[in-house]
Short mmCIF file of C-alpha atoms and ligand atoms in Angstrom, two decimals:
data_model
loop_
_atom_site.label_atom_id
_atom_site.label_comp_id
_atom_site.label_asym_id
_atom_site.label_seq_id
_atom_site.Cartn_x
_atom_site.Cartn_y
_atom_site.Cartn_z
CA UNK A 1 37.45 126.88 138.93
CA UNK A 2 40.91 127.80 138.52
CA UNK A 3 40.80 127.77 135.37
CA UNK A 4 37.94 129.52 134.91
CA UNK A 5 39.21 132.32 136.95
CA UNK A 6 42.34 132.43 134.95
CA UNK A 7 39.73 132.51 132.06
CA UNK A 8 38.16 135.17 132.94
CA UNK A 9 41.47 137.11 134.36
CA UNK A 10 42.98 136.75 130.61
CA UNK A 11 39.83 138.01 128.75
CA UNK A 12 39.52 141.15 131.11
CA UNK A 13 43.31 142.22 129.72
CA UNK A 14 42.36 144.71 128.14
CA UNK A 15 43.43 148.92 127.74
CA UNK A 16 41.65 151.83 126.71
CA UNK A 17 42.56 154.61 124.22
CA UNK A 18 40.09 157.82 124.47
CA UNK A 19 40.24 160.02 121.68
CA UNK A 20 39.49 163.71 121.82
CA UNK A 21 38.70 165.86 119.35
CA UNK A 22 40.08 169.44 118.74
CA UNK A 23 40.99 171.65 121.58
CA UNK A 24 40.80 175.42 120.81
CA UNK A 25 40.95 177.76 123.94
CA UNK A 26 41.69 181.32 122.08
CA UNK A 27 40.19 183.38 124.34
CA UNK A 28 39.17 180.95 127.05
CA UNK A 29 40.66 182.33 130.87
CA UNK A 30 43.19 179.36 131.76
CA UNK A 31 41.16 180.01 135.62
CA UNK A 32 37.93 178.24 133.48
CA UNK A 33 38.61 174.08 133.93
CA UNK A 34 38.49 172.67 130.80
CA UNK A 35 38.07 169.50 131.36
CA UNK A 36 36.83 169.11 134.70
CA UNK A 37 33.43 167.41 133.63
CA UNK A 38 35.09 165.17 131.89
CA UNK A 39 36.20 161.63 133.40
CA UNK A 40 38.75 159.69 132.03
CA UNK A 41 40.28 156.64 133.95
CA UNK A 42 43.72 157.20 135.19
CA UNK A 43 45.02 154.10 133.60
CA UNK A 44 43.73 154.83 130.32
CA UNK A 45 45.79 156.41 127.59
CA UNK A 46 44.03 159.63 126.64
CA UNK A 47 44.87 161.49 122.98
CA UNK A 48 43.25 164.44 121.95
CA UNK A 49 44.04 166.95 118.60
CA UNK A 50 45.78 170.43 120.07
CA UNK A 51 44.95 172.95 117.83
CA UNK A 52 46.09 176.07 119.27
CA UNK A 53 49.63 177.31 120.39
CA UNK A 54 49.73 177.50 124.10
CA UNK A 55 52.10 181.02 123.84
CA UNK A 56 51.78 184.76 125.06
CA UNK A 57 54.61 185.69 122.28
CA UNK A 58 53.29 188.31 120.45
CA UNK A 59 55.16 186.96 116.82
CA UNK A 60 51.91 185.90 114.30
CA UNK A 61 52.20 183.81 111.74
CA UNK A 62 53.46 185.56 108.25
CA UNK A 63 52.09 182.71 105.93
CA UNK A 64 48.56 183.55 106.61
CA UNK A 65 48.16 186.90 105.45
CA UNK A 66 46.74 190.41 107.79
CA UNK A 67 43.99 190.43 104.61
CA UNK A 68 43.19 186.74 104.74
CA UNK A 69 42.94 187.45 108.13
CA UNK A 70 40.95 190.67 108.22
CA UNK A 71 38.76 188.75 105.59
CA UNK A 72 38.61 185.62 108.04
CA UNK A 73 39.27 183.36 105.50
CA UNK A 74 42.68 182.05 107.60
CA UNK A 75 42.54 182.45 111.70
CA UNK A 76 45.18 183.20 113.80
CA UNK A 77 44.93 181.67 117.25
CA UNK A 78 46.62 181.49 120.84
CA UNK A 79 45.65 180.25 124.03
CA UNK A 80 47.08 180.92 127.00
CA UNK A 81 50.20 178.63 128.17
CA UNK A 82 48.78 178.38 132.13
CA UNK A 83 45.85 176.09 130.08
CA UNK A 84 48.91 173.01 130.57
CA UNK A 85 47.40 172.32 133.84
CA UNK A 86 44.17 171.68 132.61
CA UNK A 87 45.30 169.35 130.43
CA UNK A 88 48.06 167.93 132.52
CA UNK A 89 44.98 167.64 135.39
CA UNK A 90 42.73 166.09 132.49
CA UNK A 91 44.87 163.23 132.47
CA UNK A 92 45.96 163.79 128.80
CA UNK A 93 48.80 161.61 127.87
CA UNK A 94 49.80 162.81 123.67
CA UNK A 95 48.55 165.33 121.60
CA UNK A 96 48.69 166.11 117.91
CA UNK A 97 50.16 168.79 116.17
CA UNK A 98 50.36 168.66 112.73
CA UNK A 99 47.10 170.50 111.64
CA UNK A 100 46.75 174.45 110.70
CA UNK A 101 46.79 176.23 114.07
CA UNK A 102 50.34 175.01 115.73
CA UNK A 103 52.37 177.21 114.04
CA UNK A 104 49.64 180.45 114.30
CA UNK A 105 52.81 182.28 116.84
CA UNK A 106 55.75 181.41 114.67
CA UNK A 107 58.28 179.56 115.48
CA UNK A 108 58.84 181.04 119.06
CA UNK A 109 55.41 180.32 119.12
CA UNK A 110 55.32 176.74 118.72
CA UNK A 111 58.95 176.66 120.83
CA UNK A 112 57.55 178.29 123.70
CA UNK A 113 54.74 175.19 123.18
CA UNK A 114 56.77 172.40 122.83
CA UNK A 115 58.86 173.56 125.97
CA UNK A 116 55.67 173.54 128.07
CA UNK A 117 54.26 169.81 126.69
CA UNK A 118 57.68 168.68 127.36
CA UNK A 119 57.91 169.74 130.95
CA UNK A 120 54.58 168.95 131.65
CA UNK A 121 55.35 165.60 130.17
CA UNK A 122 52.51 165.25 127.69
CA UNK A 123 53.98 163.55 124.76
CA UNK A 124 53.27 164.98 121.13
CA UNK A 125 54.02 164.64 117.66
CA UNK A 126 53.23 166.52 114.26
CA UNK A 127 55.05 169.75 114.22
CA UNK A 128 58.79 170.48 115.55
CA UNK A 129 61.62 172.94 115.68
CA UNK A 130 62.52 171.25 111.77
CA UNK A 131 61.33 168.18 109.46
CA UNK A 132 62.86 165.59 111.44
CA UNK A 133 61.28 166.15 114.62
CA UNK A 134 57.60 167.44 113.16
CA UNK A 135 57.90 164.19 111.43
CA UNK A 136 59.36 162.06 114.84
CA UNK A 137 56.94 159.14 116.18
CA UNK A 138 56.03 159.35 120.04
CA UNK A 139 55.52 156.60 121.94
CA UNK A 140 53.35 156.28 125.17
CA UNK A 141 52.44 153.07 127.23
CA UNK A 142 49.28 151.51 127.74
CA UNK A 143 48.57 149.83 131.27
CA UNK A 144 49.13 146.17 129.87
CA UNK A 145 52.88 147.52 128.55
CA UNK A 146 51.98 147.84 124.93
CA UNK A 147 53.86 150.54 122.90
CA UNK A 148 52.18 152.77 120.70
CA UNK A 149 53.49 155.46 118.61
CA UNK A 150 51.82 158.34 117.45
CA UNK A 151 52.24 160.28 114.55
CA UNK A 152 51.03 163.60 113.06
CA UNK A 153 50.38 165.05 109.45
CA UNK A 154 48.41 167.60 108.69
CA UNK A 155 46.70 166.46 105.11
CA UNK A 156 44.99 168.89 102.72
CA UNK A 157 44.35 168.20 99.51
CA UNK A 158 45.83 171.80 98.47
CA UNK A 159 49.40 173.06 98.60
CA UNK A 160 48.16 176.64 99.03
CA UNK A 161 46.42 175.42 101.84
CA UNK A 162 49.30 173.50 103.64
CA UNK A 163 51.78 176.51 103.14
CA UNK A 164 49.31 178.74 104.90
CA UNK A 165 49.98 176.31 108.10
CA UNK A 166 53.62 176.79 107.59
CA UNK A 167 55.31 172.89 106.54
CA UNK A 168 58.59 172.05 108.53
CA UNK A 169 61.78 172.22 106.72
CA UNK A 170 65.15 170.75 107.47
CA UNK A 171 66.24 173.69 108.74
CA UNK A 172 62.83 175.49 110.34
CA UNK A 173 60.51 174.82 112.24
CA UNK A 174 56.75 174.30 111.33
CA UNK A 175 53.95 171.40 110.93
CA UNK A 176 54.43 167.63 109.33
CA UNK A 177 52.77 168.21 106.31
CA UNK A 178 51.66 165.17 103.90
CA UNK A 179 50.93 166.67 100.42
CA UNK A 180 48.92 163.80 98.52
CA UNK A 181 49.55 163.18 94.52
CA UNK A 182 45.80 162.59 94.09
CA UNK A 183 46.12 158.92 93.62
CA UNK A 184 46.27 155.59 95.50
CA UNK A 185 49.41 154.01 93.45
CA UNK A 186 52.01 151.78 94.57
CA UNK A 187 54.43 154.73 95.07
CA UNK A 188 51.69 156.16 97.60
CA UNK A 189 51.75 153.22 99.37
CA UNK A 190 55.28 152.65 99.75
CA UNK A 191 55.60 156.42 100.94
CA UNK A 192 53.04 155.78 103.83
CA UNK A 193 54.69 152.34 104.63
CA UNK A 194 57.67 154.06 105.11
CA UNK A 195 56.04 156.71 107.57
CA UNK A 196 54.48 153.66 109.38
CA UNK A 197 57.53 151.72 109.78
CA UNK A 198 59.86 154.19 111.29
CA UNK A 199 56.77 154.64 114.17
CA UNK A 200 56.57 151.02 114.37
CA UNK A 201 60.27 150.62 115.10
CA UNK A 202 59.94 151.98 118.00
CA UNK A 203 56.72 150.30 119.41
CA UNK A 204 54.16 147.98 119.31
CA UNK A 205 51.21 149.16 117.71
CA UNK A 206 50.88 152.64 115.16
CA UNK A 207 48.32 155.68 115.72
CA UNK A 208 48.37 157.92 112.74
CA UNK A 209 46.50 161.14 113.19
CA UNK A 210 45.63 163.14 110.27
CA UNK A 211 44.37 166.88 110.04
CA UNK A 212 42.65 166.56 106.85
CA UNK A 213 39.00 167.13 105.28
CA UNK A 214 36.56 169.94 104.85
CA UNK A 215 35.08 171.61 107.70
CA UNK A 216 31.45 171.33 108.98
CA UNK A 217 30.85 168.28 106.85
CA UNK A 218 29.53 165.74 108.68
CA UNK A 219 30.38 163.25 106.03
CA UNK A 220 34.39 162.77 105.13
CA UNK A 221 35.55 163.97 101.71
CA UNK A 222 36.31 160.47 99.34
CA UNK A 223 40.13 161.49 100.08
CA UNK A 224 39.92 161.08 103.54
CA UNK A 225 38.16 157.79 103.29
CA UNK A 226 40.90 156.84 100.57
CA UNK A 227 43.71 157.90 102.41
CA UNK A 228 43.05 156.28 105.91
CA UNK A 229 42.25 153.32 104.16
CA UNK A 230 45.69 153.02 102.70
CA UNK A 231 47.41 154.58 105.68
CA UNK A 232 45.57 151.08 107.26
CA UNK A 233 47.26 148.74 104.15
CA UNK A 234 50.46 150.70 104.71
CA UNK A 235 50.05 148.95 108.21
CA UNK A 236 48.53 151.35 110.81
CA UNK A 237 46.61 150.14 113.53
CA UNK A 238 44.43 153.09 114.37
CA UNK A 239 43.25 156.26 112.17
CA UNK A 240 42.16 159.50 113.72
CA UNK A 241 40.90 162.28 112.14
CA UNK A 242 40.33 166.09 113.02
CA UNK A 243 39.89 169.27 111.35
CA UNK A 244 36.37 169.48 109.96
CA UNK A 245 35.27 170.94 113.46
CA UNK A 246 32.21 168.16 113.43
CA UNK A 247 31.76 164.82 114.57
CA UNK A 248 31.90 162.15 111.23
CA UNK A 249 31.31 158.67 111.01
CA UNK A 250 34.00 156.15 111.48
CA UNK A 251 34.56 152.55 110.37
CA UNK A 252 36.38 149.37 110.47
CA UNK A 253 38.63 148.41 107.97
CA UNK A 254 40.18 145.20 108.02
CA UNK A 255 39.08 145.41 111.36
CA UNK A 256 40.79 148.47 112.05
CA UNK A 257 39.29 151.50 113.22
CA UNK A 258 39.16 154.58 111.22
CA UNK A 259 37.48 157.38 112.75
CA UNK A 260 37.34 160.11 109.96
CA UNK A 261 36.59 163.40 112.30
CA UNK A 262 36.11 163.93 115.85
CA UNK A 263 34.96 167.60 115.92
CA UNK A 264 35.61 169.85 118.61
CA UNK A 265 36.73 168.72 122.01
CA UNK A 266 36.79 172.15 123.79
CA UNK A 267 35.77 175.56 122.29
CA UNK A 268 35.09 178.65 123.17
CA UNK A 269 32.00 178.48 121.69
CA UNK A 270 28.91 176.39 122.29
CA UNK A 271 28.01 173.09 120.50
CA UNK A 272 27.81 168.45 120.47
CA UNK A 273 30.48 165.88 119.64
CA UNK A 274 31.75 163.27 121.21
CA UNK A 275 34.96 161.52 122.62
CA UNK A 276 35.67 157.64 121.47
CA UNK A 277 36.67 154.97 123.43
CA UNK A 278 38.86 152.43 122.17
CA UNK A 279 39.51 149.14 123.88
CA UNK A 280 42.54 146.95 122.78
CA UNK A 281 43.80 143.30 123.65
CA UNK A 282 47.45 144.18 123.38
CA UNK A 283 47.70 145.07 119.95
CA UNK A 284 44.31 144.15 118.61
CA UNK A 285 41.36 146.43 118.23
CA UNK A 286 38.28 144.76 120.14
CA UNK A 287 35.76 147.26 120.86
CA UNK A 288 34.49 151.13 120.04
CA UNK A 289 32.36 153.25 122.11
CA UNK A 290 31.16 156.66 121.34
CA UNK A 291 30.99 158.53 124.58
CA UNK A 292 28.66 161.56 123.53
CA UNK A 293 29.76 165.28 125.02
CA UNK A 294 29.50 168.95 124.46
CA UNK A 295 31.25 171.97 125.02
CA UNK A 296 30.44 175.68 125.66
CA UNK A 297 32.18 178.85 127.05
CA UNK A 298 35.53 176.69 126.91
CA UNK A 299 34.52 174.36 129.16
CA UNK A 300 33.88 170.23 127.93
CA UNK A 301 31.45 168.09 129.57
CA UNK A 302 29.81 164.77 129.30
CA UNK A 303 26.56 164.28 127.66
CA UNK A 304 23.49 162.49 126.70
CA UNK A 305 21.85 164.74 124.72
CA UNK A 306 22.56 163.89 121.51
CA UNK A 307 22.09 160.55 121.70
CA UNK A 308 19.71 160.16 118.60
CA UNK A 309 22.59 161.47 116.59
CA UNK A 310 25.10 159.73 118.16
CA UNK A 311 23.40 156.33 117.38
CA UNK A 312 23.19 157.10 113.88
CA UNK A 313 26.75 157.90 113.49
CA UNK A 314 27.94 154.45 115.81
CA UNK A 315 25.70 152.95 112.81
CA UNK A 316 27.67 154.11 110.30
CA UNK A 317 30.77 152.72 112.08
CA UNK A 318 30.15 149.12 110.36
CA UNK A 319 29.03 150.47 107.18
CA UNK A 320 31.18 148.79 104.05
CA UNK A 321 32.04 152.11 102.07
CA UNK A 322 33.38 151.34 98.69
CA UNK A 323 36.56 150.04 97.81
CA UNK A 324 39.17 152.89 96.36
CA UNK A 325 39.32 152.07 92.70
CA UNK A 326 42.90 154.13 91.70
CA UNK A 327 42.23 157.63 92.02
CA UNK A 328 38.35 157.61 91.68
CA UNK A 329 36.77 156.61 94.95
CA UNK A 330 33.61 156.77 95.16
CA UNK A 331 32.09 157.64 98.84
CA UNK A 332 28.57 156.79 99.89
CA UNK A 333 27.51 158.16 102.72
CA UNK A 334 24.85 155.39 103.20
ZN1 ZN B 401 42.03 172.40 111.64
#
């Protein structure tokens, strides 16, 4: 019986990583709780993409341009700093920075940011006062002890497009950038083993979070599915996506997951996604859940309603896509 018990007590040692999507609150009263509806457990570790400065400076961006602007082909966002608590009271341990939104109020901007996450002692990683510290792994601590560092690149496939979002420097501040040479070589390899091992250094496990993809397509682009593949080679344990606004598929490679979009968190506007749940046995990946939710007026809740849609994409999570052949992947969405 003893035994048994102690059985039992081992198997049930397990932790929990939610993942949430994008959180955008331009616009969105800091009195409206974000996240109320939404129930995490306390001793879970809970990640979610923050793509919006949390700043009242009035300094906007210079690299996306007033006609871009006026032509809303670039946005230029803020949300107001008192939103902290929400997340602070929404139990949200690290975000992500490195996508195209961070650095929308400058550099004072993104200080004024960094100050508050800080304080408020949410970790965060993928855009910092210069290249070092965009670039710097942060680790948080799951309930069983394990380590796990986070890091944060934002990933397009064009440089026009990453210099909009303003890339750190050595010497300024701005977003962790990772500009891809359009092929799956050794060299790319080596680079991303590199980015893995400093984050491994310092912990146990590796969560790479990429800002990548094309929005509103609810299938990822073949570079996405190329790239977290070989981010997973280059040894991550986890790959989590953002940016395309919509919930995509995800899958397990090597029996590691790779979930290529999560789609919007919270938004001002009105619309489905969904929040997964990740359980782990120390370091090892055992089990995914999709935990289906919506969002409207700046407010995130959890649903049911799209549960027809949500099984199809928890479907595709064990499809076999195929294998990246050099630089011409081939994706099938089916
Ligand atoms: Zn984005």
């Amino acid at each position: 019986m003893l035994i048994a018990l102690i059985l039992i007590n081992y198997q049930m040692k397990t932790w929990d990583l939610y993942c949430g999507g994008d959180i955008m609150l331009n616009g969105v009263s800091p009195s409206v709780p974000a996240f109320q509806s939404i129930w995490i457990p306390r001793d879970a570790l809970f990640y979610a993409n923050l793509e919006i400065p949390m700043t009242n400076v009035s300094e906007r961006t210079p690299n996306k341009s007033v006609a871009d602007v006026a032509a809303k082909k670039q946005f230029i966002l803020k949300a107001d700093p008192k939103h902290i608590s929400n997340l602070v009271r929404a139990g949200i341990d690290v975000v992500s920075l490195g996508n195209n939104h961070a650095m929308d109020g400058g550099a004072p901007g993104l200080r004024q940011m960094l100050a508050l996450l800080d304080k408020r002692g949410i970790k965060h990683s993928g855009a910092g006062v210069n290249w070092q510290r965009a670039t710097e792994p942060t680790v948080v601590v799951a309930s069983d002890g394990t380590r796990v560092a986070f890091v944060s690149y934002l990933s397009f496939l064009s440089v026009e497009g990453l210099r909009h979002c303003t890339p750190a420097t050595s010497v300024r501040a701005g977003i962790a950038v990772l500009t891809l040479q359009g092929k799956n070589g050794e060299s790319e390899l080596e680079r991303l083993k590199k980015i893995v091992l400093r984050a491994r250094s310092q912990a146990d496990m590796v969560v790479v979070a990429l800002h990548w993809g094309v929005e509103r397509q609810p299938f990822p682009a073949a570079y996405q599915v190329s790239l977290g593949r070989l981010f997973i080679d280059a040894g991550a344990d986890v790959v989590i996506g953002a940016h395309p606004h919509v919930l995509q598929p995800a899958e397990l490679y090597n029996g590691k997951p790779i979930i290529y979009s999560l789609g919007n968190f919270v938004n001002p506007g009105g619309g489905s996604s969904a929040m997964y749940k990740l359980t782990f046995e120390k370091t090892a990946f055992r089990s995914a859940m999709i935990i289906p939710t919506t969002y409207s007026g700046g407010r995130a809740s959890h649903s049911k309603r799209d549960f027809n849609e949500i099984s199809r994409l928890e479907s595709v999570l064990q499809t076999k896509y195929k294998s990246p052949e050099s630089n011409t992947l081939t994706y099938h969405a089916s």
